[in-house]
Structure formats: structure tokens, C-alpha cells
Tab-separated table of C-alpha atoms in Angstrom:
chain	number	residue	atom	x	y	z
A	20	UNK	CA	103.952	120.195	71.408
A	21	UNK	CA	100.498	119.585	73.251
A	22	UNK	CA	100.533	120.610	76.899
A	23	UNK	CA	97.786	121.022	79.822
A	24	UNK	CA	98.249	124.888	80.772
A	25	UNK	CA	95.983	126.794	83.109
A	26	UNK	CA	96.843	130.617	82.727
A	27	UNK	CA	95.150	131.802	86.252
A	28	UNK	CA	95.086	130.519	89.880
A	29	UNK	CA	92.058	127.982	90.124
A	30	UNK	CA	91.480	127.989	86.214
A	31	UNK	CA	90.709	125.179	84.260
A	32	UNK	CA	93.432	123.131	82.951
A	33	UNK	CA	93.696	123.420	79.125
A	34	UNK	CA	95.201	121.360	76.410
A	35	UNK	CA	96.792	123.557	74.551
A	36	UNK	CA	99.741	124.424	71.641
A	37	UNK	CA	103.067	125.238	73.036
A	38	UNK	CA	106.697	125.449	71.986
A	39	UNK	CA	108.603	122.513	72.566
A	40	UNK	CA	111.758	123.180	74.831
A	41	UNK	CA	115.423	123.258	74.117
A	42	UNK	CA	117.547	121.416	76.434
A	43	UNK	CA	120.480	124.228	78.049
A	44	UNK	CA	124.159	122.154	79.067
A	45	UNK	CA	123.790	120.101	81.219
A	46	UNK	CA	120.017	118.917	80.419
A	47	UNK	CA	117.947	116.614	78.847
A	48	UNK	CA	115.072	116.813	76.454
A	49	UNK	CA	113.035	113.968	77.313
A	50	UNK	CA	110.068	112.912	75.822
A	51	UNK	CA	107.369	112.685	77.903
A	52	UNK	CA	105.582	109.081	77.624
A	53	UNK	CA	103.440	109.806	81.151
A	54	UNK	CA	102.763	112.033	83.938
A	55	UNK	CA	102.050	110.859	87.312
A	56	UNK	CA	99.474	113.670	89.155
A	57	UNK	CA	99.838	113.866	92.906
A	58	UNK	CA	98.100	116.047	95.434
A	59	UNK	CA	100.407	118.901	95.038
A	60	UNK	CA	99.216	119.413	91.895
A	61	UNK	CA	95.519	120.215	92.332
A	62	UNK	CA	96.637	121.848	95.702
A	63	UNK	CA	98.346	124.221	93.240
A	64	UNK	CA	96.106	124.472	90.838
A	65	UNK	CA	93.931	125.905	93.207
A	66	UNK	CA	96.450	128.556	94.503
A	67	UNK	CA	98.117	126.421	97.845
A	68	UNK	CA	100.812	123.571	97.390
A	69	UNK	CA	103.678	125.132	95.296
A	70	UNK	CA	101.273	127.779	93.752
A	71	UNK	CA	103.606	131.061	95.069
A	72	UNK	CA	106.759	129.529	93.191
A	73	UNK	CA	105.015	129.751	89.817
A	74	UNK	CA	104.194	132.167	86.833
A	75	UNK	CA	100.885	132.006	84.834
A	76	UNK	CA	100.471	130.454	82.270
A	77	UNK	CA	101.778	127.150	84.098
A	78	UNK	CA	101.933	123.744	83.107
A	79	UNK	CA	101.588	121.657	86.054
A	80	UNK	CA	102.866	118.389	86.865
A	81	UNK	CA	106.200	116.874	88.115
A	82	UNK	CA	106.187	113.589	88.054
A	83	UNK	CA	107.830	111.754	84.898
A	84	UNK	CA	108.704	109.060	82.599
A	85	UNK	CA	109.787	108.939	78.882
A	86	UNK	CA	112.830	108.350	76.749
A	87	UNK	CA	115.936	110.746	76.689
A	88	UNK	CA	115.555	112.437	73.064
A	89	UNK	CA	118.525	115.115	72.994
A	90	UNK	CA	121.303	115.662	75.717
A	91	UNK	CA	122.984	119.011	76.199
A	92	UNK	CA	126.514	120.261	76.324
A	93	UNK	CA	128.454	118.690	79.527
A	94	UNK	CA	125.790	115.548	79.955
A	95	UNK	CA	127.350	112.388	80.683
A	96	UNK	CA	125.293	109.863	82.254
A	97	UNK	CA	122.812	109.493	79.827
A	98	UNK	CA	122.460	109.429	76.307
A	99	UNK	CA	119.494	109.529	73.790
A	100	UNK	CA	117.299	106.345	73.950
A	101	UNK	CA	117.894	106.147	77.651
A	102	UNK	CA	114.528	105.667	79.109
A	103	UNK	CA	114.255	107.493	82.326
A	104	UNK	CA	111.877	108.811	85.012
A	105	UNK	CA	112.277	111.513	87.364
A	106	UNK	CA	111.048	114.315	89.219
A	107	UNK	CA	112.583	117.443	87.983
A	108	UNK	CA	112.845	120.802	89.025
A	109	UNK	CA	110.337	120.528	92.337
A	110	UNK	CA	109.195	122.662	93.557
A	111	UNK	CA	110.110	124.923	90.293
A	112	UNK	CA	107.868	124.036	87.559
A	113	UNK	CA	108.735	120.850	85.718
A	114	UNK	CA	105.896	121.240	83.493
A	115	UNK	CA	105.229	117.283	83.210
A	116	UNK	CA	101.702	117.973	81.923
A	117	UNK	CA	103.438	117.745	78.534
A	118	UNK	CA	104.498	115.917	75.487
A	119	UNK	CA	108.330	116.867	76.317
A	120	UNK	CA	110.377	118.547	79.191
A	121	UNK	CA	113.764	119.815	79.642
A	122	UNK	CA	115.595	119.405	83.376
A	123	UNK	CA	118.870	118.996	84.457
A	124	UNK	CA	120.220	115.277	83.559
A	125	UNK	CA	120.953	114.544	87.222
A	126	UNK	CA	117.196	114.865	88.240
A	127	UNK	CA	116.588	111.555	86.263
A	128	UNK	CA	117.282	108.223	86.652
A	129	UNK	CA	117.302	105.220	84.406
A	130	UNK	CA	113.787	103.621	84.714
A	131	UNK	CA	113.653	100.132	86.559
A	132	UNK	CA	113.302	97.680	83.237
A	133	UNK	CA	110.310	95.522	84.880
A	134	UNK	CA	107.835	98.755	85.039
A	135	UNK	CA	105.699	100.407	82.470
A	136	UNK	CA	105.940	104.030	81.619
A	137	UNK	CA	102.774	104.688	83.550
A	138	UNK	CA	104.017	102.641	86.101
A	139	UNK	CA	107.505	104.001	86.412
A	140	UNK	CA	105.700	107.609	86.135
A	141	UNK	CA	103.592	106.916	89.310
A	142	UNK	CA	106.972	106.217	91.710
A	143	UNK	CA	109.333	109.330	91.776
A	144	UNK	CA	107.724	112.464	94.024
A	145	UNK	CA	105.328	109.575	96.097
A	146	UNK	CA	108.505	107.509	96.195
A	147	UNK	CA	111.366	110.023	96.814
A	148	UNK	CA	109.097	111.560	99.811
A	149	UNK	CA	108.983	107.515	101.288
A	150	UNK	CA	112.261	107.544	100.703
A	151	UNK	CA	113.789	110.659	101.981
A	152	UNK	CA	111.784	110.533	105.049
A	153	UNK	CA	112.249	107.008	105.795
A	154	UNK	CA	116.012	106.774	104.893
A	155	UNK	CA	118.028	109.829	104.891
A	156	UNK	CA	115.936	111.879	107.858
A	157	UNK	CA	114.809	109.139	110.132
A	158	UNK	CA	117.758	106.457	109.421
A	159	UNK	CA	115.600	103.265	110.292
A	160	UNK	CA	116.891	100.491	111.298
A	161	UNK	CA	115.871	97.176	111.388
A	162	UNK	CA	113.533	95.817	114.096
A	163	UNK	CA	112.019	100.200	114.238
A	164	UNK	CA	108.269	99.972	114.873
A	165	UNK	CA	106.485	102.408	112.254
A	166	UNK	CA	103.150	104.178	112.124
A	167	UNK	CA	102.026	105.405	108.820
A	168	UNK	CA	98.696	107.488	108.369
A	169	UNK	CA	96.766	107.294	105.125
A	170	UNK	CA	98.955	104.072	104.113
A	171	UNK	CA	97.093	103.340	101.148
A	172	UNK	CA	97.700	106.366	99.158
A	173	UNK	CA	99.974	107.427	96.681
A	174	UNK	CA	103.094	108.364	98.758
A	175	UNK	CA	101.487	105.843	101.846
A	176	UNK	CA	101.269	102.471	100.265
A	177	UNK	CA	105.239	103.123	98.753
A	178	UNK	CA	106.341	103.673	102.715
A	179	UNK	CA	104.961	100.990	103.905
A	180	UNK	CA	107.306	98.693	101.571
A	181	UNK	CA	110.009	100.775	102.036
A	182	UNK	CA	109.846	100.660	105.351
A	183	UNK	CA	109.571	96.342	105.617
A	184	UNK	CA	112.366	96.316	102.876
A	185	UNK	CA	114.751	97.683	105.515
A	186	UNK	CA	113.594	95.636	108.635
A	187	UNK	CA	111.270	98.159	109.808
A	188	UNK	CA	107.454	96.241	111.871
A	189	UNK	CA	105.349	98.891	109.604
A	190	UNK	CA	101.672	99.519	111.273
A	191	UNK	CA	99.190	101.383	108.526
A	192	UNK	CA	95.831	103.410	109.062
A	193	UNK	CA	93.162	103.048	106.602
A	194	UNK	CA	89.980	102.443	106.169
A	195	UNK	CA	88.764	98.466	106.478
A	196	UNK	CA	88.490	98.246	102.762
A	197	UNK	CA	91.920	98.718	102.349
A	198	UNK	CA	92.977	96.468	104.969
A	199	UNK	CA	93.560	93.425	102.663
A	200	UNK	CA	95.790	95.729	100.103
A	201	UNK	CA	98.060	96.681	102.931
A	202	UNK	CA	98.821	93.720	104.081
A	203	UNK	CA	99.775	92.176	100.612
A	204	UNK	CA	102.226	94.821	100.573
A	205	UNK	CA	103.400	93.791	104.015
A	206	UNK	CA	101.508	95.645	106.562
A	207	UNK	CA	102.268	94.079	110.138
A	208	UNK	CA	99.223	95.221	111.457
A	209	UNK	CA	96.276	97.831	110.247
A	210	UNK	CA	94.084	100.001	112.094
A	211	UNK	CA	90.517	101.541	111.014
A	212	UNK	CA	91.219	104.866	111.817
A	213	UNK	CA	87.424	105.299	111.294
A	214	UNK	CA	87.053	103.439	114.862
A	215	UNK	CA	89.691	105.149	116.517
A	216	UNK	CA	93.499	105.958	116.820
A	217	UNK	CA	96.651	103.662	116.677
A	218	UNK	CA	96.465	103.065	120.756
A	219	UNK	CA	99.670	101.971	121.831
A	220	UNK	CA	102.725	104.704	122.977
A	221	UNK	CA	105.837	102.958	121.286
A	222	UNK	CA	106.257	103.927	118.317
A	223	UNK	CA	109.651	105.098	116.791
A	224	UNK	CA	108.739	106.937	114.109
A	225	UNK	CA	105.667	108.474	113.043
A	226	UNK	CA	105.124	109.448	109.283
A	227	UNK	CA	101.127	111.691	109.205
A	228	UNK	CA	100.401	111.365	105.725
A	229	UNK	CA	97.379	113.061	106.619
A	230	UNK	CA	98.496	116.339	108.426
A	231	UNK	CA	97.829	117.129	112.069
A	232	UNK	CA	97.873	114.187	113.714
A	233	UNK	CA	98.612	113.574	117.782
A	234	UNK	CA	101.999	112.755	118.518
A	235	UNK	CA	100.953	110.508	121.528
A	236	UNK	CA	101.733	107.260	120.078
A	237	UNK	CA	105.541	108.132	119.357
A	238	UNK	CA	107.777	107.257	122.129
A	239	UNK	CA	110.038	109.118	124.111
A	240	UNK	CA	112.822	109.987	121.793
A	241	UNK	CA	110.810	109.038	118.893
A	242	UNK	CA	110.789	111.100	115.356
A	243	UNK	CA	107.571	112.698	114.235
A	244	UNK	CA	107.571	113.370	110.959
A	245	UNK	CA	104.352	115.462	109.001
A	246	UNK	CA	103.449	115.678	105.133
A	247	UNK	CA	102.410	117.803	104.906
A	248	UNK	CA	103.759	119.694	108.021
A	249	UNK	CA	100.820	121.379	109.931
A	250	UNK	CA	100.986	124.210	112.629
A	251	UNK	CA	98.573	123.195	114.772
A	252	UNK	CA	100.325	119.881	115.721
A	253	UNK	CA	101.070	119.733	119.457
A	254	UNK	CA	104.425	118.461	119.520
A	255	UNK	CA	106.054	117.345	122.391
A	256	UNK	CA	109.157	117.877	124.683
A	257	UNK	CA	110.422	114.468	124.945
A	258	UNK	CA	110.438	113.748	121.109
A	259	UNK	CA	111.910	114.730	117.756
A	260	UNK	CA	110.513	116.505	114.625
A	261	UNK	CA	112.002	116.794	111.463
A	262	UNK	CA	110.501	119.399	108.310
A	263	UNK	CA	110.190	117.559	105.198
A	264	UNK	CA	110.182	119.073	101.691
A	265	UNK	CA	110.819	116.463	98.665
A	266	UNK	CA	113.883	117.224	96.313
A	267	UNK	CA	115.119	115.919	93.286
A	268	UNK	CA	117.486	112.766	93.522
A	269	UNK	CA	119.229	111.034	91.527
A	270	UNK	CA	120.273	108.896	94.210
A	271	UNK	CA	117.445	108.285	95.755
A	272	UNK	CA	115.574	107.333	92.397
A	273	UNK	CA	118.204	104.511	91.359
A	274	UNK	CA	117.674	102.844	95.077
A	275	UNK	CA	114.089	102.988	94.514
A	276	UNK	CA	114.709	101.527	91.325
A	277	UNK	CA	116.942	98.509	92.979
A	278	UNK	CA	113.955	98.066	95.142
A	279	UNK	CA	111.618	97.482	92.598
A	280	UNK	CA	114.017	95.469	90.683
A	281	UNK	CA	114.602	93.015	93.669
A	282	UNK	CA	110.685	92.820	93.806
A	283	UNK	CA	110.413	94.273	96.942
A	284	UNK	CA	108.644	97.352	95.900
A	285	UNK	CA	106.004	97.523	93.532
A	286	UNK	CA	103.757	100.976	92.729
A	287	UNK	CA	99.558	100.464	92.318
A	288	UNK	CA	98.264	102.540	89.626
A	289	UNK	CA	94.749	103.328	90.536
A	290	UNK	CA	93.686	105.022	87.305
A	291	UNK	CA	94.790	106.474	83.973
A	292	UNK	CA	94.103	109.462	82.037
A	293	UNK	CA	94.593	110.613	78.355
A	294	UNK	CA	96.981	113.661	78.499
A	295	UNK	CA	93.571	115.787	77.632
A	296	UNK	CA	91.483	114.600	79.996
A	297	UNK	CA	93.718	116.069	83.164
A	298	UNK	CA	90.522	117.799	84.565
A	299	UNK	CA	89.053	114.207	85.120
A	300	UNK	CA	92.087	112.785	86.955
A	301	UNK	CA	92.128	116.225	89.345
A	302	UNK	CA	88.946	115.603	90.000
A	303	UNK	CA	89.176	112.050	91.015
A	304	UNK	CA	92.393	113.006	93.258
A	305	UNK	CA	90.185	115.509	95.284
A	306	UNK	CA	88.067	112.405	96.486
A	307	UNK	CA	90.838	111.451	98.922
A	308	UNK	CA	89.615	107.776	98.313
A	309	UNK	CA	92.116	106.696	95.581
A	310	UNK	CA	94.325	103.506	96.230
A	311	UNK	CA	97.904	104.214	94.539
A	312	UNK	CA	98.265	106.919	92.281
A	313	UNK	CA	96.989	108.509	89.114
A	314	UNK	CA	98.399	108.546	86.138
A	315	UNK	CA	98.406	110.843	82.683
A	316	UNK	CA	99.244	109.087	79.490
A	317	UNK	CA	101.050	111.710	77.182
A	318	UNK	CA	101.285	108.915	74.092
């Protein structure tokens, strides 16, 4: 099968021959239709990120979405023909820079019927991290004011809908450009963090997108929460903090998928890639001025 490898730390990413995987009990063999590329994956292409958890050669990439095309011993909810999309493995290799991949059948879920492979492909690590941080460490409620950094990006622009889908008054940073984007996704209010911080002190949770951000506008007893997490934060007494690492979810995935079914969450794809031309998309990630997320098309 053809696959993007890169056999050193900082090499070049290579298209390349490789054997096509076997599915153990349990898994899936699921061929690969696209790859979504987030900034993990330069970040460990370049020897950061997840970089220490891997062996050389490496095929990068987690982010997936394809049809199911063998099931192993033991697998029960799903079947060949299933077309799924998931995030497998992380932060083990997934190796989603690839025609096919093998990963246990309970790190995929049944794509949401309204999206695209390359849509569906852009949604699970950007989507999972919105929704793990939003829902299962922060439990927001309805009426919560939220301040998301970087809300126009891959994992940013997802948050801010999850976050109005469950009640939450969502306030975004970006630059003015992006203003008008974020509030057709349902931005309350935006801020130019070009001109200046968020200034008020109330907020209830904080999500820095960015990475070492001020706590000051989180209230007493508010959550902090930093992706990535940075040590030179200054966090304070009178608030909360919470690590966050994303994980495969099966759960997760299908709620994200109600969400998009319902129409209240919808992915941007800024721009798509043949499988071969990986370098390009890298590249364009490492502008930091993306809207949305990138895309590989394996087909």
C-alpha cells in the first residue's frame, strides 16, 4: 500500500511502498479514504509533539476516515462496509498517512451520513480535544461564560460550537479577519487579540488554544484549561487547572457525530492535499494562519 514515511527525526516525509496491515482480534482494517493533519503532526515530525513515543521509520498521522474493509476475531459493532472515522491509537502511532490502517474497533465510530470523507476526516483529534475538555473535564453548563484563544483554528472553531450547543455565552480571540467566520458559527462576542487581551475578570472557563496565556480573566473558582499545557503559565490560587491529553473515544466521536447530525456542528476544511503531496500541507500548517483544518486525500 502507498504510505507517507519519514525514517529520521525532522526528515522529509516520503511516499513510499509498504506492507499493508493485518487486522489482530478485536480490530479493524479500514481503508483509508482521508487523513486529517493537525499540529501534532509536524510538531512530531520535527522531533516535539508525540515524537518520543515513536520508532523510525514512522508514518505519521492520526486523524481518519474510510470504510471498514475486514474485522477481526471478537469485533462486534461494526462490520465491513461500515464507513467510519476515528482517531486511533493516539498518542501511539496510528499511521493515518496511509492507504489502510489497523486499530482497535472501539477507536472508531460510524461517520455522521451528512459529511464527506474529507470532511468527516477533519473532526476526530480537533473535535475529541473540544469535546473532552469542554464536556467531560470542565462539565459546562448552560448560561457558563467561555473564553477560547485561537478560535478559528482547527481544534478552536469546533469549541466554539460545542460550547453554544450546550448553552455555554462562547467569547473567541482572533484576528479581525476572522471575526465574521466566528460569529457564523455562533461567537457571542470576538476580540482582536492583536489590540489587546479579553479585558473582563469573569470568565468560567478558559480553554488557551495558544499556550501560555494569563489566567487573569478566569474568575475565582474558574477552570483554566491549556493545549497545549505550558510551564511557564502563572496559575493562580483561587482557581482550577486541569491537564489535558486527547484519547481515543468511541463515545465521544458518536456525540460529535449527533452534533453534526442535528446541524449544530459543522467542521471548515481549509485545504486539501493529494496523499503525496503531505510536505505541502505541513508546510501550510506551520503558517499558524489556517481557518479549519487540513486535509490529505488518500483516494
Amino acid at each position: 500500500m502507498r504510505a507517507i514515511t519519514q525514517n529520521e527525526i525532522g526528515g522529509p516525509l516520503t511516499l513510499a511502498d509498504v506492507p499493508k496491515p493485518t487486522p489482530l482480534p478485536t480490530e479493524v482494517l479500514v481503508r483509508v479514504h482521508a487523513a486529517g493533519v493537525n499540529p501534532v503532526d509536524w510538531k512530531t515530525r520535527a522531533g516535539s509533539g508525540m515524537a518520543g513515543l515513536q520508532t523510525f521509520p514512522f508514518i505519521n498521522g492520526w486523524d481518519v476516515s474510510g470504510v471498514v474493509e475486514e474485522v477481526g476475531f471478537g469485533v462486534t459493532t461494526l462490520k465491513p462496509g461500515d464507513e467510519v472515522y476515528g482517531m486511533p491509537w493516539f498518542p501511539r502511532a496510528a499511521g493515518a498517512y496511509a492507504e489502510y490502517v489497523t486499530a482497535p474497533s472501539r477507536h472508531f465510530a460510524k461517520k455522521p451520513k451528512s459529511l464527506s470523507h474529507v470532511e468527516a476526516a477533519a473532526l476526530p483529534l480537533a473535535a475529541l480535544t473540544a469535546h473532552q475538555v469542554l464536556i467531560d473535564t470542565a462539565d459546562l453548563r448552560k448560561g457558563q461564560k467561555v473564553l477560547i484563544s485561537a478560535a478559528a483554528g482547527g481544534v478552536g472553531h469546533l469549541a466554539v460550537q460545542i460550547a453554544k450547543a450546550h448553552g455555554a455565552y462562547v467569547i473567541g480571540t482572533a484576528r479581525e479577519p476572522k471575526h465574521a467566520f466566528l460569529k457564523d458559527l455562533g461567537a457571542d462576542e470576538v476580540v482582536d487579540y492583536t489590540k489587546g487581551d479579553y479585558q473582563g475578570t469573569d470568565i468560567d472557563l478558559y480553554v488557551d488554544l495558544v499556550g501560555g496565556a494569563s489566567p487573569a480573566p478566569v474568575r475565582p473558582g474558574g477552570l483554566f484549561v491549556g493545549v497545549p499545557s505550558r510551564a511557564d503559565v502563572q496559575i493562580r490560587d483561587d482557581i482550577r487547572t486541569s491537564p489535558i491529553l486527547v484519547e481515543p473515544d468511541r463515545a465521544g466521536l458518536e456525540a460529535i457525530a449527533a452534533l453534526v447530525e442535528s446541524g449544530e456542528l459543522r467542521v471548515h476544511v481549509d485545504a486539501t492535499f493529494p496523499l503525496e503531496d503531505a510536505e505541502k500541507a505541513h508546510a501550510l500548517g506551520e503558517t499558524g494562519r489556517t481557518q479549519g483544518k487540513i486535509v490529505l486525500e488518500t483516494l
